[in-house]
mmCIF file of C-alpha atoms and ligand atoms in Angstrom:
data_model
loop_
_atom_site.group_PDB
_atom_site.id
_atom_site.type_symbol
_atom_site.label_atom_id
_atom_site.label_comp_id
_atom_site.label_asym_id
_atom_site.label_seq_id
_atom_site.Cartn_x
_atom_site.Cartn_y
_atom_site.Cartn_z
ATOM 1 C CA MET A 1 14.203 -13.532 -18.312
ATOM 2 C CA ALA A 2 11.328 -11.127 -18.891
ATOM 3 C CA THR A 3 11.912 -7.594 -17.619
ATOM 4 C CA PRO A 4 9.521 -6.127 -15.074
ATOM 5 C CA LYS A 5 7.376 -3.244 -16.257
ATOM 6 C CA TYR A 6 8.099 -1.188 -13.161
ATOM 7 C CA LYS A 7 11.421 -0.470 -11.518
ATOM 8 C CA ARG A 8 10.162 1.219 -8.361
ATOM 9 C CA VAL A 9 6.757 0.610 -6.810
ATOM 10 C CA ILE A 10 4.778 1.386 -3.694
ATOM 11 C CA LEU A 11 2.730 -1.497 -2.362
ATOM 12 C CA LYS A 12 -0.172 -0.355 -0.202
ATOM 13 C CA LEU A 13 -1.157 -3.063 2.259
ATOM 14 C CA SER A 14 -4.279 -2.322 4.229
ATOM 15 C CA GLY A 15 -4.468 -3.576 7.778
ATOM 16 C CA GLU A 16 -7.426 -5.680 6.686
ATOM 17 C CA ALA A 17 -5.189 -7.522 4.217
ATOM 18 C CA LEU A 18 -2.974 -8.622 7.109
ATOM 19 C CA ALA A 19 -5.869 -9.843 9.213
ATOM 20 C CA GLY A 20 -6.928 -12.593 6.803
ATOM 21 C CA GLN A 21 -10.160 -14.477 7.531
ATOM 22 C CA GLN A 22 -10.303 -13.498 11.199
ATOM 23 C CA GLY A 23 -10.905 -9.862 10.230
ATOM 24 C CA PHE A 24 -8.739 -8.347 12.981
ATOM 25 C CA GLY A 25 -5.180 -8.570 14.276
ATOM 26 C CA ILE A 26 -2.350 -10.122 12.309
ATOM 27 C CA ASP A 27 -2.588 -13.557 10.706
ATOM 28 C CA PRO A 28 0.930 -15.084 10.596
ATOM 29 C CA ASN A 29 0.073 -17.250 7.564
ATOM 30 C CA VAL A 30 -1.198 -14.284 5.610
ATOM 31 C CA ILE A 31 1.832 -12.182 6.424
ATOM 32 C CA HIS A 32 4.149 -15.060 5.472
ATOM 33 C CA ASN A 33 2.370 -15.371 2.143
ATOM 34 C CA ILE A 34 2.763 -11.637 1.483
ATOM 35 C CA ALA A 35 6.444 -11.801 2.436
ATOM 36 C CA GLN A 36 6.964 -14.656 -0.023
ATOM 37 C CA GLN A 37 5.312 -12.683 -2.791
ATOM 38 C CA LEU A 38 7.509 -9.704 -1.974
ATOM 39 C CA ALA A 39 10.667 -11.831 -1.938
ATOM 40 C CA GLU A 40 9.841 -12.937 -5.508
ATOM 41 C CA VAL A 41 9.579 -9.338 -6.622
ATOM 42 C CA VAL A 42 12.827 -8.295 -4.931
ATOM 43 C CA GLU A 43 14.542 -11.160 -6.847
ATOM 44 C CA LEU A 44 13.429 -9.423 -10.035
ATOM 45 C CA LYS A 45 15.352 -6.342 -8.856
ATOM 46 C CA VAL A 46 12.210 -4.275 -8.486
ATOM 47 C CA GLU A 47 12.524 -1.621 -5.765
ATOM 48 C CA VAL A 48 9.642 -1.950 -3.323
ATOM 49 C CA ALA A 49 8.435 0.387 -0.603
ATOM 50 C CA VAL A 50 5.460 -0.881 1.385
ATOM 51 C CA VAL A 51 2.987 1.471 3.044
ATOM 52 C CA VAL A 52 1.151 -0.404 5.768
ATOM 53 C CA GLY A 53 -2.281 0.433 7.125
ATOM 54 C CA GLY A 54 -3.570 -0.189 10.612
ATOM 55 C CA GLY A 55 -7.294 -0.786 10.261
ATOM 56 C CA ASN A 56 -6.939 -4.384 11.514
ATOM 57 C CA ILE A 57 -6.032 -2.955 14.897
ATOM 58 C CA TRP A 58 -7.464 0.556 15.173
ATOM 59 C CA ARG A 59 -9.136 3.161 13.031
ATOM 60 C CA GLY A 60 -9.233 6.739 14.239
ATOM 61 C CA ILE A 61 -12.708 7.363 12.922
ATOM 62 C CA SER A 62 -14.186 4.502 14.988
ATOM 63 C CA GLY A 63 -12.635 5.911 18.152
ATOM 64 C CA SER A 64 -13.880 9.408 17.442
ATOM 65 C CA SER A 65 -17.403 8.153 16.663
ATOM 66 C CA LYS A 66 -17.434 6.763 20.206
ATOM 67 C CA GLY A 67 -16.577 10.147 21.660
ATOM 68 C CA MET A 68 -12.769 10.181 21.597
ATOM 69 C CA ASP A 69 -10.849 13.183 20.477
ATOM 70 C CA ARG A 70 -10.266 12.616 16.742
ATOM 71 C CA ALA A 71 -6.605 13.545 16.718
ATOM 72 C CA THR A 72 -5.835 11.246 19.653
ATOM 73 C CA ALA A 73 -7.737 8.401 17.998
ATOM 74 C CA ASP A 74 -5.815 9.019 14.775
ATOM 75 C CA TYR A 75 -2.462 8.922 16.551
ATOM 76 C CA MET A 76 -3.506 5.537 17.934
ATOM 77 C CA GLY A 77 -4.178 4.445 14.345
ATOM 78 C CA MET A 78 -0.711 5.612 13.304
ATOM 79 C CA LEU A 79 0.814 3.570 16.126
ATOM 80 C CA ALA A 80 -1.177 0.535 14.931
ATOM 81 C CA THR A 81 0.557 0.753 11.552
ATOM 82 C CA VAL A 82 3.907 0.400 13.335
ATOM 83 C CA LEU A 83 2.819 -2.958 14.797
ATOM 84 C CA ASN A 84 1.942 -4.190 11.317
ATOM 85 C CA ALA A 85 5.213 -2.879 9.901
ATOM 86 C CA LEU A 86 7.254 -4.788 12.472
ATOM 87 C CA ALA A 87 5.318 -7.995 11.790
ATOM 88 C CA LEU A 88 5.949 -7.633 8.056
ATOM 89 C CA GLN A 89 9.617 -6.874 8.656
ATOM 90 C CA ASP A 90 9.949 -10.011 10.748
ATOM 91 C CA ALA A 91 8.292 -12.173 8.078
ATOM 92 C CA LEU A 92 10.528 -10.736 5.347
ATOM 93 C CA GLU A 93 13.716 -11.128 7.353
ATOM 94 C CA HIS A 94 12.822 -14.789 7.943
ATOM 95 C CA LEU A 95 13.006 -15.138 4.175
ATOM 96 C CA ARG A 96 16.353 -13.325 4.200
ATOM 97 C CA VAL A 97 14.966 -10.256 2.482
ATOM 98 C CA ASP A 98 16.754 -7.113 3.701
ATOM 99 C CA THR A 99 14.360 -4.538 5.077
ATOM 100 C CA ARG A 100 14.215 -1.218 6.842
ATOM 101 C CA VAL A 101 11.216 0.169 8.678
ATOM 102 C CA GLN A 102 10.859 3.929 8.572
ATOM 103 C CA THR A 103 8.190 5.695 10.553
ATOM 104 C CA SER A 104 6.741 9.185 10.344
ATOM 105 C CA VAL A 105 6.095 9.087 14.080
ATOM 106 C CA GLU A 106 9.533 8.872 15.644
ATOM 107 C CA MET A 107 10.223 5.710 17.578
ATOM 108 C CA ARG A 108 13.973 5.345 17.596
ATOM 109 C CA GLN A 109 14.201 2.011 19.380
ATOM 110 C CA VAL A 110 12.203 0.166 16.750
ATOM 111 C CA ALA A 111 12.528 2.004 13.456
ATOM 112 C CA GLU A 112 14.331 4.710 11.559
ATOM 113 C CA PRO A 113 12.578 8.032 11.133
ATOM 114 C CA TYR A 114 11.194 8.596 7.637
ATOM 115 C CA ILE A 115 13.889 10.365 5.649
ATOM 116 C CA ARG A 116 13.157 10.545 1.951
ATOM 117 C CA ARG A 117 16.714 10.392 0.672
ATOM 118 C CA ARG A 118 17.547 7.576 3.009
ATOM 119 C CA ALA A 119 14.490 5.609 1.897
ATOM 120 C CA ILE A 120 15.604 5.988 -1.713
ATOM 121 C CA ARG A 121 19.119 4.837 -0.830
ATOM 122 C CA HIS A 122 17.740 1.694 0.842
ATOM 123 C CA LEU A 123 15.658 0.962 -2.227
ATOM 124 C CA GLU A 124 18.678 1.356 -4.475
ATOM 125 C CA LYS A 125 20.482 -1.179 -2.304
ATOM 126 C CA GLY A 126 17.667 -3.686 -2.833
ATOM 127 C CA ARG A 127 16.106 -3.350 0.624
ATOM 128 C CA VAL A 128 12.365 -3.418 1.096
ATOM 129 C CA VAL A 129 11.428 -0.178 2.847
ATOM 130 C CA ILE A 130 8.395 -0.512 5.083
ATOM 131 C CA LEU A 131 6.792 2.850 5.718
ATOM 132 C CA ALA A 132 4.895 3.068 8.984
ATOM 133 C CA GLY A 133 3.169 5.820 10.927
ATOM 134 C CA GLY A 134 1.109 7.062 7.974
ATOM 135 C CA THR A 135 1.850 10.677 7.098
ATOM 136 C CA GLY A 136 2.456 11.415 10.783
ATOM 137 C CA ASN A 137 -0.619 13.679 10.821
ATOM 138 C CA PRO A 138 -4.129 13.052 12.066
ATOM 139 C CA TYR A 139 -7.059 13.354 9.633
ATOM 140 C CA PHE A 140 -5.114 11.543 6.927
ATOM 141 C CA SER A 141 -5.064 7.900 5.847
ATOM 142 C CA THR A 142 -2.437 5.408 4.836
ATOM 143 C CA ASP A 143 -3.867 5.574 1.286
ATOM 144 C CA THR A 144 -2.887 9.229 1.269
ATOM 145 C CA THR A 145 0.482 8.215 2.694
ATOM 146 C CA ALA A 146 0.955 5.833 -0.243
ATOM 147 C CA ALA A 147 0.144 8.618 -2.716
ATOM 148 C CA LEU A 148 2.409 11.104 -0.965
ATOM 149 C CA ARG A 149 5.360 8.753 -0.640
ATOM 150 C CA ALA A 150 4.931 7.535 -4.217
ATOM 151 C CA ALA A 151 5.281 11.131 -5.396
ATOM 152 C CA GLU A 152 8.258 11.758 -3.114
ATOM 153 C CA ILE A 153 10.287 8.679 -4.011
ATOM 154 C CA GLU A 154 9.178 8.769 -7.658
ATOM 155 C CA ALA A 155 7.498 5.385 -7.648
ATOM 156 C CA GLU A 156 5.978 4.550 -11.017
ATOM 157 C CA VAL A 157 2.806 2.984 -9.654
ATOM 158 C CA ILE A 158 0.877 2.287 -6.469
ATOM 159 C CA LEU A 159 -0.002 -1.376 -6.166
ATOM 160 C CA MET A 160 -3.191 -1.346 -4.153
ATOM 161 C CA ALA A 161 -3.481 -4.921 -2.941
ATOM 162 C CA LYS A 162 -6.990 -5.820 -1.805
ATOM 163 C CA ASN A 163 -8.221 -8.737 0.181
ATOM 164 C CA GLY A 164 -10.893 -10.738 -1.619
ATOM 165 C CA VAL A 165 -11.651 -8.280 -4.461
ATOM 166 C CA ASP A 166 -9.802 -8.480 -7.736
ATOM 167 C CA GLY A 167 -10.406 -4.951 -9.027
ATOM 168 C CA VAL A 168 -12.889 -2.116 -9.136
ATOM 169 C CA TYR A 169 -16.539 -2.917 -9.934
ATOM 170 C CA ASN A 170 -19.526 -0.745 -10.781
ATOM 171 C CA ALA A 171 -21.359 -2.342 -7.831
ATOM 172 C CA ASP A 172 -20.431 -4.529 -4.875
ATOM 173 C CA PRO A 173 -19.656 -7.943 -6.450
ATOM 174 C CA GLN A 174 -20.496 -9.682 -3.132
ATOM 175 C CA GLU A 175 -24.042 -8.333 -3.275
ATOM 176 C CA ASP A 176 -24.755 -7.869 -6.974
ATOM 177 C CA PRO A 177 -24.068 -10.854 -9.288
ATOM 178 C CA ASP A 178 -24.289 -8.506 -12.324
ATOM 179 C CA ALA A 179 -21.501 -6.232 -11.073
ATOM 180 C CA VAL A 180 -18.999 -5.509 -13.839
ATOM 181 C CA LYS A 181 -15.274 -5.091 -13.296
ATOM 182 C CA TYR A 182 -13.486 -2.169 -14.902
ATOM 183 C CA ASP A 183 -10.136 -2.853 -16.586
ATOM 184 C CA GLU A 184 -9.248 0.816 -16.638
ATOM 185 C CA LEU A 185 -10.584 3.999 -15.066
ATOM 186 C CA GLY A 186 -9.660 7.671 -15.029
ATOM 187 C CA PHE A 187 -9.022 9.464 -11.744
ATOM 188 C CA PHE A 188 -12.009 11.671 -12.343
ATOM 189 C CA ASP A 189 -14.299 8.620 -12.780
ATOM 190 C CA VAL A 190 -13.199 7.400 -9.371
ATOM 191 C CA LEU A 191 -13.881 10.768 -7.773
ATOM 192 C CA SER A 192 -17.150 11.561 -9.531
ATOM 193 C CA GLN A 193 -18.652 8.068 -9.167
ATOM 194 C CA GLY A 194 -17.497 7.796 -5.568
ATOM 195 C CA LEU A 195 -15.845 4.432 -6.246
ATOM 196 C CA GLY A 196 -14.401 3.431 -2.900
ATOM 197 C CA ILE A 197 -10.902 2.470 -4.006
ATOM 198 C CA MET A 198 -9.172 5.037 -1.844
ATOM 199 C CA ASP A 199 -10.241 8.228 -0.161
ATOM 200 C CA SER A 200 -10.628 11.380 -2.208
ATOM 201 C CA THR A 201 -7.531 13.070 -0.734
ATOM 202 C CA ALA A 202 -5.378 10.143 -1.867
ATOM 203 C CA THR A 203 -7.051 9.955 -5.281
ATOM 204 C CA SER A 204 -6.598 13.688 -5.891
ATOM 205 C CA LEU A 205 -2.936 13.494 -4.950
ATOM 206 C CA CYS A 206 -2.426 10.663 -7.447
ATOM 207 C CA MET A 207 -4.377 12.597 -10.076
ATOM 208 C CA ASP A 208 -2.387 15.799 -9.582
ATOM 209 C CA ASN A 209 0.926 13.971 -9.710
ATOM 210 C CA ASP A 210 -0.026 11.490 -12.419
ATOM 211 C CA ILE A 211 0.628 8.376 -10.349
ATOM 212 C CA PRO A 212 -1.259 5.306 -11.618
ATOM 213 C CA ILE A 213 -2.942 2.957 -9.135
ATOM 214 C CA LEU A 214 -3.327 -0.751 -9.834
ATOM 215 C CA VAL A 215 -6.061 -2.384 -7.770
ATOM 216 C CA PHE A 216 -5.752 -6.161 -7.588
ATOM 217 C CA ALA A 217 -6.355 -9.192 -5.364
ATOM 218 C CA LEU A 218 -3.634 -9.967 -2.897
ATOM 219 C CA ASN A 219 -4.799 -13.400 -1.874
ATOM 220 C CA GLU A 220 -3.926 -15.020 -5.204
ATOM 221 C CA ILE A 221 -0.318 -16.198 -4.909
ATOM 222 C CA GLY A 222 2.012 -14.569 -7.421
ATOM 223 C CA ASN A 223 -0.186 -11.545 -8.035
ATOM 224 C CA ILE A 224 2.372 -9.005 -6.791
ATOM 225 C CA ARG A 225 4.869 -10.444 -9.300
ATOM 226 C CA ARG A 226 2.206 -10.364 -12.055
ATOM 227 C CA ALA A 227 1.496 -6.752 -11.187
ATOM 228 C CA VAL A 228 5.130 -5.625 -11.442
ATOM 229 C CA MET A 229 5.578 -7.588 -14.658
ATOM 230 C CA GLY A 230 2.726 -5.562 -16.134
ATOM 231 C CA GLU A 231 0.484 -8.585 -16.775
ATOM 232 C CA SER A 232 -3.144 -7.747 -17.308
ATOM 233 C CA LEU A 233 -4.587 -7.824 -13.815
ATOM 234 C CA GLY A 234 -7.185 -6.030 -11.737
ATOM 235 C CA THR A 235 -8.127 -2.444 -12.562
ATOM 236 C CA ILE A 236 -5.711 0.327 -13.433
ATOM 237 C CA VAL A 237 -6.630 3.885 -12.507
ATOM 238 C CA ARG A 238 -4.627 6.410 -14.483
ATOM 239 C CA ARG A 239 -4.736 9.621 -16.444
ATOM 240 C CA LYS A 240 -6.983 8.961 -19.412
ATOM 241 C CA THR A 241 -5.384 9.467 -22.803
ATOM 242 C CA ARG A 242 -7.554 10.973 -25.498
ATOM 243 C CA ALA A 243 -8.859 8.446 -28.020
HETATM 244 N N1 LIG B 301 -3.844 7.611 10.301
HETATM 245 C C1 LIG B 301 -3.683 8.987 10.467
HETATM 246 N N2 LIG B 301 -2.867 9.657 9.612
HETATM 247 C C2 LIG B 301 -2.211 9.056 8.582
HETATM 248 C C3 LIG B 301 -2.412 7.672 8.398
HETATM 249 C C4 LIG B 301 -3.230 6.977 9.266
HETATM 250 O O1 LIG B 301 -4.257 9.561 11.358
HETATM 251 O O2 LIG B 301 -1.471 9.731 7.849
HETATM 252 C C5 LIG B 301 -4.656 6.847 11.278
HETATM 253 C C6 LIG B 301 -6.155 6.939 11.046
HETATM 254 O O3 LIG B 301 -6.773 6.996 12.291
HETATM 255 C C7 LIG B 301 -6.472 5.604 10.385
HETATM 256 C C8 LIG B 301 -5.486 4.672 11.048
HETATM 257 O O4 LIG B 301 -4.316 5.471 11.234
HETATM 258 O O5 LIG B 301 -7.796 5.204 10.629
HETATM 259 C C9 LIG B 301 -5.141 3.436 10.257
HETATM 260 O O6 LIG B 301 -4.839 3.780 8.917
HETATM 261 P P1 LIG B 301 -5.807 3.390 7.702
HETATM 262 O O7 LIG B 301 -7.235 3.490 8.132
HETATM 263 O O8 LIG B 301 -5.374 4.153 6.515
HETATM 264 O O9 LIG B 301 -5.426 1.847 7.543
HETATM 265 P P2 LIG B 301 -5.993 0.769 6.501
HETATM 266 O O10 LIG B 301 -7.409 1.135 6.147
HETATM 267 O O11 LIG B 301 -5.117 0.815 5.309
HETATM 268 O O12 LIG B 301 -5.863 -0.520 7.240
#
C-alpha cells in the first residue's frame, strides 16, 4: 500500500463548502460526502483535524455592515461554526469514525474546550478532531484559526478544500475563460497579488511558520485522499526554494 505524504493535516472546511448548491445552511448530502472522504483518509492512518467555518450561517462582517456591533456579530459567527462542527461530527460517527469536537468558545454540554495537548492525544488515537469556535476572538477568521492550530499541533499542511474551484487562478475562472491556474505559489505572491485564497492574517501566519497550504476542489470525490497522498492536485502555496 502506498504511504501517505502527510502524517498530520489540518483540513479547512469553509461554511460555504457545507452548504452545497443551496448556498446557505447545511446540505446533508454534501456533509455525508465529506465524511466519506475523511473516513478514507483516517483508514490510511493520517491524523486529521478539521477547522470548520461558519459563513453558510453567519458572517460577522455582514452583521456589522448592517449596523451591529462587530464583536457581537463575530461571536455569532463563532457560534455558527459550532453548528457545522456538530453536523460534521454526526456524519462521521454514522460512518463509525471516532471524533471529538473541541471549541474555543466553551460550551461544555456539546463539546470539549480546545486544549492543545488533548487535541494531539485524540489525533494520536486516530480520532478526527473537529475544531469549532474559530480562535475564540472577534476580528479573526476560521482561515486564521486553521493557520494557528496547524502551527500549534504541528500539522504538516493545511488542506484548503474549496467548493467549485480546483486551485488558485490569476483571474476568476468563472468570468475569464483565459484564467490560468497556478500549480505552485509563494506566500509573498499571494499577499502581494491579493489572491483571495485566505485572508492576509492567515497567510502571514502560514508564511512565518512555514506551513504549506494546498488549495483544491472538495466536490470531486477522493480528492482529500489524493491530497494526503501527495498526488499532483490544485495549487500549493509554500515557501519558495531558490532555483
Ligand atoms: N469568527 C471570529 N473569530 C474567529 C473565527 C471566526 O470572529 O477566530 C467569526 C467571524 O465573524 C466570521 C464567522 O465567525 O465571519 C465565520 O467564520 P469564517 O467567515 O471564517 O467562515 P468561512 O468563511 O470559513 O465559512
